[in-house]
């Protein structure tokens, strides 16, 4: 009744094993891929493998770089040995090292340039502009220097070896500008200044500069030059002990006084130290400038005084040493002085705050002194030439051109004051070559020389002014018939002559040297005699600030009379500056003798035993000269500098025949008055 059960069903499974093959469920065979194997790994396994691969690749790259550097050094070693060994005679190690000799670590990046790797130095070496060393009848040679304190403390022999080695590296790099220069028997080679790297991106490319370099220190100084060095060191040691970093030394009270708080004496003396060969003192002062001289301060400075002492001092130091530190500081300071020119007439204010940029006239007047606004041009023009920044030159030259076009002159002579709002002369009818007008005339000639004698307007104004002096201001004294330069006040002649006027003999002689009429030299020699007598006829042998000449013969009276209020001597440079020019251009040794007399008088009546020299109140009382307890910065910055040059028998020491466009101005501080 029931059907029989179906037969049992049997399933069969067939498996075929074959190495290297797998079944993909699509009836087709294929090899297993690496990507599938990678995906089958866990995340941890994959991370470990990736880390190991990266580590191996990094190690391989580092090993390759190291081996490449070693092979390169080994391949270059014969060439380097061949170049370095001639520079360092006697240093011939049996197994010269592949790597450069170790150098001292730079403890302060501001003082010591950052030490670069040997590879970087071969391809990139930066230094100050090239320096031009002038020698008679030879082509100019170039060299550079960027001074560092690290070298100042190194022994001479080690320093020469290090510098010679670096010079070899520079020549290997193919840089013809990096030639070592010599100073006092030591080779001075520039190193990279780390500050330049950041500045190069900030300022435009600057023109190639060929500042002058004073020749190497003579192997032997004469006795008079040694006397100047002794005086300078006594003055400097007093400043260093009692007034270091401050504006002026008060030698009697062994203290200091501040004017601008910018280390005026130190900056003013930089070029003198270089010229006198005082290397240790110069490097110490350079270190102070590098570390301590900052202009970010809320202080008013006088435009004229700070230009001739600070800006001029820094530019002079740069020209002589080639150290770019001084040029950078000068440019910074020049920028801070520029607000003074923002006046309605573009005649600058007398004062400017270098921290806030606010400029203003003196509290008692809106006038500026003519000498002040016309005696900044040399420095501002030179700053533009060195930096390539035109605004300095343009601002200063606008003043000169404006003065040229003004009415109110008399035969080329200018009044003493000018209004900053109207741009017109004030106090008309008063003409002097003394305080407040003197250096206007000096800077006319020196700008003309500085500009390569191309600016005829400057020459015309200067020659006209000299003719005006002859026609209106010259008289002769009694009983010695000394010719002197008086003053003119509303048509009346005054027999008053400031010591400041003694710049004129030297300026006249310099003009003749550059082709002006020969009668200027005769006047220069006569005025030089007068300025000498202003010293010689005083009981101390030192000139008073102001004298009055006798126009009529009086029994028992000399040519020179001095009022009690005018008997002070401020250690001024005007007379010795003119003596320097007259000796250089005539060769007459009497000018050296006159300068030696003045130096001995400084030593006898102004020297302070504890250090320094003091201006005095009474040049007529040798028993009681009454020290004023103040050593002006220009005593070190100019008076002693000109005495040293006066006593030199080498006419190529700061030659007057050098091209001023390559050497810069020979600095002079003609004070426009108290």
XYZ file of C-alpha atoms in Angstrom:
674
model
C 0.000 0.000 0.000
C 2.871 2.224 0.553
C 5.399 2.799 -2.242
C 8.873 1.566 -1.722
C 11.448 4.190 -0.520
C 13.743 5.790 -3.083
C 17.260 4.599 -3.216
C 19.683 6.602 -0.982
C 21.348 9.686 -2.644
C 25.127 9.851 -2.574
C 27.115 13.093 -2.890
C 30.623 13.036 -4.295
C 33.281 15.855 -3.721
C 36.208 16.050 -6.006
C 39.293 17.963 -4.840
C 42.276 18.588 -7.033
C 45.436 19.782 -5.282
C 47.870 21.741 -7.395
C 50.737 23.872 -5.894
C 50.728 27.636 -6.696
C 47.084 27.663 -7.871
C 43.772 28.447 -6.226
C 40.088 28.262 -7.127
C 38.254 31.561 -7.579
C 34.713 30.101 -7.574
C 34.323 31.238 -11.169
C 35.570 28.026 -12.717
C 38.873 29.775 -13.695
C 42.394 29.484 -12.325
C 44.846 32.435 -11.574
C 48.026 33.078 -9.526
C 47.623 34.673 -6.054
C 48.629 38.493 -6.136
C 51.067 40.268 -3.692
C 48.402 42.865 -2.944
C 46.049 40.069 -1.688
C 48.797 38.749 0.496
C 49.422 42.346 1.847
C 45.695 42.731 2.589
C 45.646 39.470 4.473
C 48.244 40.881 6.937
C 47.036 42.552 10.106
C 47.278 46.325 10.561
C 50.089 45.944 13.108
C 52.106 43.799 10.741
C 51.710 46.312 7.920
C 52.807 49.268 10.148
C 55.919 47.422 11.316
C 56.960 46.647 7.761
C 56.433 50.249 6.608
C 58.479 51.631 9.527
C 61.364 49.260 8.805
C 61.381 50.218 5.135
C 61.421 53.941 5.937
C 64.223 53.487 8.430
C 66.336 51.555 5.947
C 65.811 54.192 3.246
C 66.812 57.022 5.611
C 69.950 55.196 6.736
C 70.870 54.599 3.143
C 70.548 58.261 2.226
C 72.627 59.409 5.203
C 75.333 56.875 4.469
C 75.471 57.948 0.842
C 75.802 61.665 1.744
C 78.567 60.981 4.239
C 80.515 58.829 1.837
C 80.135 61.409 -0.923
C 81.515 64.203 1.299
C 84.488 62.076 2.357
C 85.307 61.096 -1.194
C 85.020 64.741 -2.284
C 87.330 65.900 0.508
C 89.845 63.202 -0.356
C 89.790 64.124 -4.003
C 90.214 67.865 -3.246
C 92.943 67.429 -0.648
C 95.981 67.732 -2.943
C 94.634 70.983 -4.414
C 93.874 72.479 -0.990
C 97.297 71.522 0.364
C 98.945 73.116 -2.608
C 97.082 76.405 -2.008
C 97.258 76.596 1.751
C 100.865 75.619 2.361
C 102.433 78.623 0.625
C 100.326 80.911 2.842
C 101.545 79.303 6.064
C 105.230 78.516 5.745
C 106.473 75.929 8.154
C 103.107 74.265 8.758
C 103.579 70.939 6.930
C 101.978 68.111 8.913
C 102.781 64.599 7.869
C 99.124 63.661 7.675
C 97.107 66.798 6.965
C 93.522 66.503 8.195
C 90.691 66.151 5.736
C 88.398 68.472 7.711
C 89.237 72.139 8.408
C 91.025 73.014 11.604
C 88.690 73.638 14.541
C 87.818 77.251 15.329
C 86.778 78.958 18.531
C 83.085 78.964 19.217
C 81.276 82.250 18.823
C 80.138 83.145 22.312
C 78.320 86.241 21.147
C 76.850 86.361 17.652
C 77.063 90.144 17.637
C 80.836 90.062 18.157
C 81.837 86.835 16.450
C 80.533 86.033 12.965
C 78.744 82.707 12.746
C 81.104 79.891 11.793
C 79.952 78.375 8.538
C 80.582 74.868 7.294
C 83.481 74.431 4.902
C 81.122 73.577 2.069
C 79.056 76.746 2.561
C 82.104 78.985 2.795
C 83.324 77.712 -0.563
C 80.203 78.862 -2.312
C 79.064 81.881 -0.317
C 81.289 84.428 1.385
C 79.955 87.854 2.252
C 81.957 90.797 3.531
C 82.112 94.596 3.527
C 82.661 96.568 0.349
C 86.090 96.412 -1.209
C 88.726 98.750 0.109
C 91.104 100.682 -2.070
C 94.697 100.935 -0.946
C 96.525 103.673 -2.801
C 100.254 103.509 -3.378
C 102.372 105.949 -5.389
C 102.615 105.167 -9.120
C 100.845 101.845 -8.781
C 97.459 100.563 -9.624
C 95.060 100.375 -6.737
C 94.768 97.082 -4.945
C 91.584 95.944 -3.303
C 90.954 94.266 -0.005
C 88.269 93.871 2.592
C 87.919 93.754 6.317
C 85.100 93.064 8.689
C 86.664 93.266 12.134
C 85.780 90.910 14.982
C 86.648 90.893 18.667
C 87.631 87.256 18.432
C 90.648 88.225 16.385
C 91.522 91.089 18.662
C 92.323 88.709 21.493
C 94.245 86.132 19.461
C 98.061 85.987 19.424
C 99.588 87.579 16.372
C 101.221 84.456 14.963
C 98.123 82.284 15.345
C 95.980 85.045 13.929
C 98.145 85.397 10.841
C 98.046 81.664 10.245
C 94.263 81.541 10.595
C 93.798 84.540 8.305
C 96.136 83.093 5.694
C 94.196 79.824 5.760
C 90.917 81.681 5.258
C 92.469 83.700 2.449
C 93.368 80.406 0.772
C 89.782 79.242 1.075
C 88.553 82.472 -0.469
C 90.913 82.183 -3.407
C 89.845 78.576 -3.907
C 86.257 79.794 -4.131
C 87.298 82.095 -6.953
C 86.398 85.385 -5.223
C 88.978 87.965 -6.344
C 87.663 90.636 -3.962
C 88.626 88.875 -0.772
C 92.266 89.900 -0.685
C 93.884 90.298 2.718
C 95.184 93.716 3.716
C 97.903 94.498 6.201
C 97.715 96.713 9.206
C 100.648 97.100 11.616
C 102.220 93.934 10.373
C 99.119 91.757 10.883
C 97.035 90.278 8.103
C 93.402 91.274 8.455
C 90.920 89.070 6.622
C 87.169 89.706 6.738
C 84.791 87.174 8.146
C 81.083 86.963 7.522
C 78.988 89.275 9.613
C 75.731 87.546 10.598
C 73.797 90.817 10.580
C 74.264 91.248 6.837
C 72.141 88.192 5.995
C 68.989 89.691 7.423
C 69.734 93.179 6.106
C 70.292 92.048 2.524
C 66.667 91.077 2.170
C 65.556 94.432 3.549
C 67.563 96.910 1.507
C 68.134 97.236 -2.231
C 71.367 96.197 -3.851
C 74.022 98.745 -3.045
C 76.668 100.037 -5.407
C 80.219 98.807 -5.297
C 82.221 100.937 -2.885
C 85.935 101.624 -2.841
C 86.646 103.307 0.494
C 90.180 104.435 1.122
C 92.508 102.627 3.470
C 95.237 104.417 5.348
C 98.570 102.814 4.620
C 100.225 100.449 7.034
C 101.574 101.989 10.209
C 105.136 103.206 9.617
C 107.704 100.960 11.199
C 109.217 103.926 12.983
C 107.537 107.074 14.274
C 109.452 110.272 14.780
C 109.685 111.789 18.248
C 106.923 114.324 17.673
C 104.501 111.689 16.456
C 105.331 109.631 19.532
C 104.549 112.699 21.599
C 101.089 112.886 20.030
C 100.508 109.188 20.715
C 101.485 109.695 24.368
C 99.067 112.612 24.705
C 96.284 110.628 23.074
C 96.821 107.625 25.323
C 96.788 109.806 28.439
C 93.535 111.403 27.305
C 92.027 108.078 26.261
C 92.982 106.329 29.490
C 91.252 109.065 31.467
C 88.130 108.647 29.358
C 88.307 104.878 29.672
C 88.640 104.970 33.457
C 86.133 107.664 34.332
C 83.746 108.159 31.394
C 83.668 104.953 29.360
C 80.693 104.914 26.998
C 79.574 108.403 27.998
C 79.741 111.559 25.922
C 82.523 113.582 27.547
C 85.138 113.206 30.245
C 85.271 115.539 33.231
C 88.927 114.897 34.053
C 89.265 117.048 37.170
C 86.292 115.543 38.989
C 87.037 112.130 37.451
C 83.517 111.785 36.152
C 81.589 112.354 32.959
C 78.930 114.516 31.371
C 76.195 113.533 28.935
C 74.955 115.527 25.977
C 73.176 113.005 23.761
C 74.103 109.817 25.601
C 75.765 108.340 22.498
C 79.409 107.988 23.537
C 80.500 111.057 21.565
C 84.160 110.966 22.589
C 84.505 107.286 21.762
C 82.939 107.610 18.314
C 84.747 110.862 17.525
C 88.100 109.223 18.338
C 87.714 106.070 16.223
C 89.482 107.395 13.125
C 92.253 108.976 15.190
C 92.996 105.661 16.888
C 93.172 103.927 13.537
C 95.507 106.543 12.056
C 97.751 106.527 15.156
C 97.990 102.756 14.953
C 96.369 102.114 18.330
C 94.976 98.716 17.470
C 94.050 97.538 20.955
C 92.153 100.718 21.771
C 90.367 100.689 18.419
C 89.169 97.107 18.811
C 87.943 97.804 22.336
C 86.006 100.824 21.096
C 84.662 98.822 18.161
C 83.329 96.235 20.590
C 81.473 98.953 22.500
C 79.946 100.258 19.271
C 78.831 96.736 18.381
C 77.290 95.935 21.760
C 76.294 99.213 23.348
C 75.665 101.841 20.677
C 71.925 101.864 20.116
C 69.834 104.731 18.803
C 66.422 103.597 20.035
C 66.258 106.195 22.772
C 64.025 109.125 23.561
C 66.608 111.893 23.300
C 66.905 115.147 21.363
C 70.131 115.608 19.427
C 71.451 118.657 17.624
C 71.400 117.885 13.904
C 74.736 119.546 13.160
C 76.673 118.354 16.199
C 75.465 114.775 15.943
C 76.157 114.728 12.204
C 79.786 115.791 12.474
C 80.569 113.794 15.617
C 78.465 110.626 15.359
C 77.627 110.228 11.673
C 80.987 111.630 10.570
C 82.846 109.537 13.143
C 81.184 106.309 12.015
C 81.757 107.056 8.324
C 85.419 107.880 8.943
C 85.898 104.658 10.897
C 84.277 102.724 8.053
C 86.476 104.351 5.414
C 89.679 103.601 7.276
C 88.915 100.111 8.590
C 86.431 98.815 6.028
C 84.374 97.362 8.882
C 80.745 97.247 7.719
C 79.529 97.533 11.320
C 80.254 101.260 11.215
C 78.396 101.770 7.943
C 75.317 99.966 9.243
C 75.312 102.111 12.366
C 75.798 105.245 10.255
C 72.855 104.388 8.008
C 70.631 103.708 11.014
C 71.596 107.022 12.573
C 71.187 108.899 9.291
C 67.638 107.606 8.965
C 66.850 108.893 12.450
C 68.084 112.385 11.554
C 65.912 112.700 8.451
C 62.774 114.044 10.231
C 64.705 117.276 10.855
C 64.231 118.132 7.160
C 60.422 117.997 7.342
C 59.854 121.743 7.529
C 57.783 124.097 5.346
C 60.949 125.398 3.694
C 62.938 122.117 3.835
C 65.557 124.027 5.825
C 66.100 121.553 8.671
C 65.236 122.147 12.300
C 68.172 122.361 14.673
C 67.061 119.428 16.855
C 65.494 116.023 16.319
C 64.477 113.222 18.664
C 66.144 110.077 17.341
C 63.703 107.835 19.178
C 60.356 109.440 18.372
C 61.283 111.163 15.103
C 59.952 114.528 16.303
C 62.032 117.517 15.154
C 61.823 121.092 16.376
C 63.723 124.391 16.425
C 65.358 125.721 19.592
C 62.949 126.788 22.331
C 63.827 130.451 21.980
C 63.502 130.877 18.193
C 62.232 129.331 14.974
C 65.566 130.061 13.293
C 68.378 127.671 12.511
C 72.037 128.620 12.318
C 73.316 128.962 8.763
C 76.527 127.128 9.601
C 74.552 124.234 11.080
C 72.269 123.649 8.092
C 75.088 124.048 5.540
C 77.719 121.937 7.329
C 76.086 118.507 7.146
C 76.367 118.013 3.395
C 79.685 116.156 3.262
C 78.440 113.459 5.610
C 74.958 113.099 4.108
C 76.265 113.012 0.543
C 78.801 110.380 1.477
C 76.184 108.301 3.265
C 74.120 108.234 0.076
C 77.136 107.259 -2.008
C 77.975 104.370 0.284
C 74.458 103.055 0.803
C 72.855 103.854 -2.530
C 69.990 105.581 -0.699
C 69.424 108.940 -2.413
C 67.294 110.648 0.206
C 70.257 111.677 2.375
C 72.022 113.495 -0.441
C 68.851 115.000 -1.851
C 67.746 116.482 1.472
C 71.148 118.024 2.185
C 71.662 119.387 -1.320
C 68.259 121.079 -1.359
C 69.539 123.232 1.496
C 72.689 124.202 -0.401
C 70.734 125.103 -3.540
C 68.221 127.080 -1.518
C 70.975 129.110 0.173
C 72.526 129.745 -3.226
C 69.342 131.408 -4.498
C 68.584 133.553 -1.425
C 68.859 137.310 -1.260
C 70.391 139.048 1.739
C 74.014 138.174 1.027
C 76.808 140.692 0.698
C 79.440 139.878 -1.906
C 78.967 136.161 -1.256
C 78.944 136.531 2.538
C 75.909 135.060 4.305
C 74.036 136.140 7.466
C 74.154 133.900 10.538
C 70.503 132.781 10.826
C 67.784 131.382 8.575
C 64.102 130.825 9.355
C 62.873 127.250 8.994
C 59.307 128.300 8.089
C 59.930 131.037 5.535
C 63.313 129.815 4.382
C 64.669 133.383 4.481
C 67.756 134.831 6.149
C 67.155 136.680 9.399
C 69.307 139.148 11.387
C 70.393 140.703 8.122
C 73.442 142.901 7.939
C 75.707 140.879 10.290
C 78.527 138.997 8.568
C 81.214 136.901 10.221
C 83.475 133.935 9.564
C 83.253 132.978 13.215
C 80.529 131.233 15.162
C 77.284 130.397 13.316
C 78.623 131.019 9.813
C 82.185 129.673 9.588
C 81.840 126.192 8.143
C 79.404 127.290 5.432
C 82.441 128.556 3.515
C 84.583 125.503 4.294
C 81.909 123.071 3.097
C 81.422 124.927 -0.193
C 84.978 124.097 -1.223
C 85.035 120.588 0.202
C 81.745 119.633 -1.452
C 83.118 120.830 -4.762
C 86.204 118.633 -4.271
C 84.115 115.730 -2.987
C 81.954 115.819 -6.107
C 84.890 115.608 -8.476
C 84.896 119.364 -9.172
C 81.778 119.048 -11.302
C 79.374 121.268 -9.328
C 80.318 124.718 -10.568
C 77.671 126.406 -8.446
C 79.598 125.445 -5.302
C 82.848 126.761 -6.714
C 81.255 130.031 -7.800
C 79.754 130.602 -4.356
C 83.097 129.838 -2.684
C 85.193 132.103 -4.907
C 82.666 134.902 -4.581
C 82.741 134.562 -0.801
C 86.548 134.745 -0.685
C 86.420 137.932 -2.719
C 83.790 139.237 -0.305
C 86.086 138.483 2.624
C 88.907 140.383 0.979
C 86.702 143.366 0.245
C 84.854 143.628 3.561
C 86.486 141.732 6.420
C 90.286 141.995 6.145
C 92.346 144.485 8.162
C 95.881 144.677 9.574
C 96.805 145.004 13.216
C 99.355 147.115 15.027
C 102.223 146.992 15.661
C 103.067 143.799 13.680
C 100.768 144.390 10.709
C 99.093 141.007 11.133
C 96.294 140.469 8.661
C 93.098 139.264 10.326
C 89.448 138.568 9.515
C 87.043 140.844 11.375
C 83.265 141.142 11.326
C 80.781 143.481 9.681
C 77.706 144.667 11.563
C 75.348 146.858 9.569
C 78.228 148.431 7.687
C 80.503 148.888 10.724
C 83.751 146.906 10.909
C 84.580 145.068 14.136
C 88.128 144.010 15.023
C 86.809 140.818 16.642
C 88.081 137.458 15.407
C 87.078 134.045 16.730
C 89.539 131.205 17.007
C 87.097 129.325 14.777
C 88.146 131.568 11.873
C 91.515 129.803 11.863
C 89.978 127.128 9.653
C 90.367 129.603 6.786
C 94.140 129.366 6.108
C 93.908 125.627 5.573
C 90.805 125.918 3.415
C 92.419 128.573 1.228
C 95.549 126.452 0.780
C 93.471 123.398 -0.107
C 91.665 125.430 -2.744
C 94.953 126.504 -4.343
C 96.034 122.867 -4.389
C 92.955 122.182 -6.488
C 93.599 124.949 -8.990
C 92.257 128.146 -7.433
C 94.169 131.456 -7.713
C 97.679 131.653 -6.266
C 96.885 134.793 -4.285
C 94.671 132.585 -2.079
C 97.855 130.851 -0.923
C 99.531 134.141 -0.036
C 96.495 135.097 2.030
C 96.509 131.653 3.625
C 100.130 132.004 4.732
C 99.554 135.454 6.198
C 96.452 134.317 8.078
C 98.359 131.271 9.336
C 100.922 133.618 10.890
C 98.071 135.504 12.566
C 96.530 132.348 14.003
C 99.930 131.289 15.323
C 100.364 134.663 17.012
C 96.948 134.275 18.632
C 98.556 131.365 20.467
C 102.110 132.633 20.792
C 101.228 136.020 22.309
C 99.302 134.354 25.143
C 101.172 133.554 28.356
C 100.145 129.900 28.157
C 100.855 129.595 24.430
C 97.209 128.721 23.805
C 94.730 130.804 21.865
C 91.662 132.248 23.566
C 88.214 131.667 22.094
C 87.920 135.277 20.843
C 90.481 138.029 20.338
C 90.347 141.704 19.391
C 93.162 143.101 17.264
C 94.617 146.527 17.871
C 93.971 148.731 14.872
C 96.129 151.539 16.255
C 99.564 151.375 17.753
C 99.626 151.615 21.540
C 102.861 151.705 23.533
C 103.361 148.494 25.467
C 100.543 146.676 23.711
C 100.748 143.663 21.454
C 98.592 143.025 18.406
C 96.145 140.854 20.316
C 93.870 141.924 23.155
C 91.570 139.546 25.025
C 88.515 140.417 27.055
C 88.066 138.563 30.373
C 85.000 136.671 29.139
C 86.859 135.393 26.064
C 90.001 133.970 27.687
C 88.969 130.316 27.660
C 90.501 127.636 25.461
C 88.415 124.613 24.500
C 91.213 122.451 22.979
C 89.938 123.337 19.506
C 91.454 121.916 16.276
C 91.146 124.834 13.816
C 94.700 126.181 14.083
C 96.444 122.806 13.953
C 94.199 121.691 11.077
C 95.357 124.670 9.023
C 98.975 124.017 10.049
C 98.593 120.509 8.657
C 97.348 121.778 5.278
C 99.997 124.496 5.046
C 102.830 122.075 5.817
C 101.567 119.440 3.397
C 101.217 121.948 0.571
C 104.336 124.086 1.150
C 106.769 121.765 2.902
C 107.791 124.609 5.238
C 108.833 122.997 8.535
C 108.060 126.098 10.551
C 104.458 124.936 10.543
C 105.552 121.718 12.235
C 107.486 123.751 14.807
C 104.441 125.907 15.525
C 102.322 122.818 16.007
C 104.901 121.351 18.377
C 104.776 124.500 20.484
C 101.008 124.203 20.765
C 101.203 120.526 21.725
C 103.714 121.318 24.474
C 101.386 124.030 25.777
C 98.508 121.552 25.882
C 100.714 119.224 27.871
C 101.823 121.903 30.276
C 98.589 123.731 31.018
C 95.691 121.396 30.243
C 96.946 117.935 31.240
C 95.227 116.370 34.259
C 97.531 113.900 36.092
C 94.829 111.297 36.719
C 94.009 111.094 33.017
C 92.611 113.370 30.344
C 92.998 117.005 29.318
C 90.780 119.858 30.377
C 89.749 123.038 28.641
C 90.851 126.070 30.664
C 89.312 129.413 31.596
C 92.324 131.719 31.447
C 94.996 131.474 28.766
C 96.661 134.627 30.161
C 97.499 133.196 33.575
C 100.004 130.339 33.422
C 100.046 130.053 37.220
C 96.282 129.682 37.411
C 94.788 128.585 34.084
C 91.602 127.442 35.866
C 90.611 124.097 34.333
C 86.981 123.955 33.229
C 86.729 120.215 33.951
C 85.678 119.231 30.443
C 87.464 117.434 27.624
C 85.647 118.072 24.347
C 85.303 115.085 22.034
C 87.017 116.959 19.192
C 90.290 117.063 21.140
C 90.697 113.346 20.440
C 88.663 113.331 17.232
C 90.524 116.153 15.482
C 93.084 118.200 17.380
C 95.413 115.269 18.046
C 94.691 113.695 14.677
C 95.805 116.805 12.791
C 98.879 117.193 14.993
C 99.898 113.608 14.235
C 99.436 114.156 10.490
C 101.276 117.488 10.718
C 104.323 115.789 12.241
C 104.347 112.938 9.718
C 107.079 112.966 7.090
C 105.014 110.723 4.817
C 102.880 112.730 2.353
C 100.967 109.563 1.429
C 99.533 109.214 4.936
C 95.986 110.329 4.078
C 97.202 111.907 0.870
C 95.525 115.128 -0.218
C 95.811 113.904 -3.799
C 93.504 110.920 -3.233
C 90.216 110.980 -5.123
C 87.657 112.104 -2.521
C 84.950 110.148 -4.333
C 86.866 106.997 -3.401
C 88.218 108.053 -0.027
C 85.454 110.166 1.484
C 85.839 113.527 3.163
C 88.608 114.325 5.596
C 86.415 115.070 8.543
C 86.463 118.432 10.286
C 84.276 119.850 13.016
C 83.890 123.541 12.505
C 81.821 124.492 15.518
C 79.198 127.087 14.597
C 79.286 128.452 18.088
C 78.124 127.849 21.589
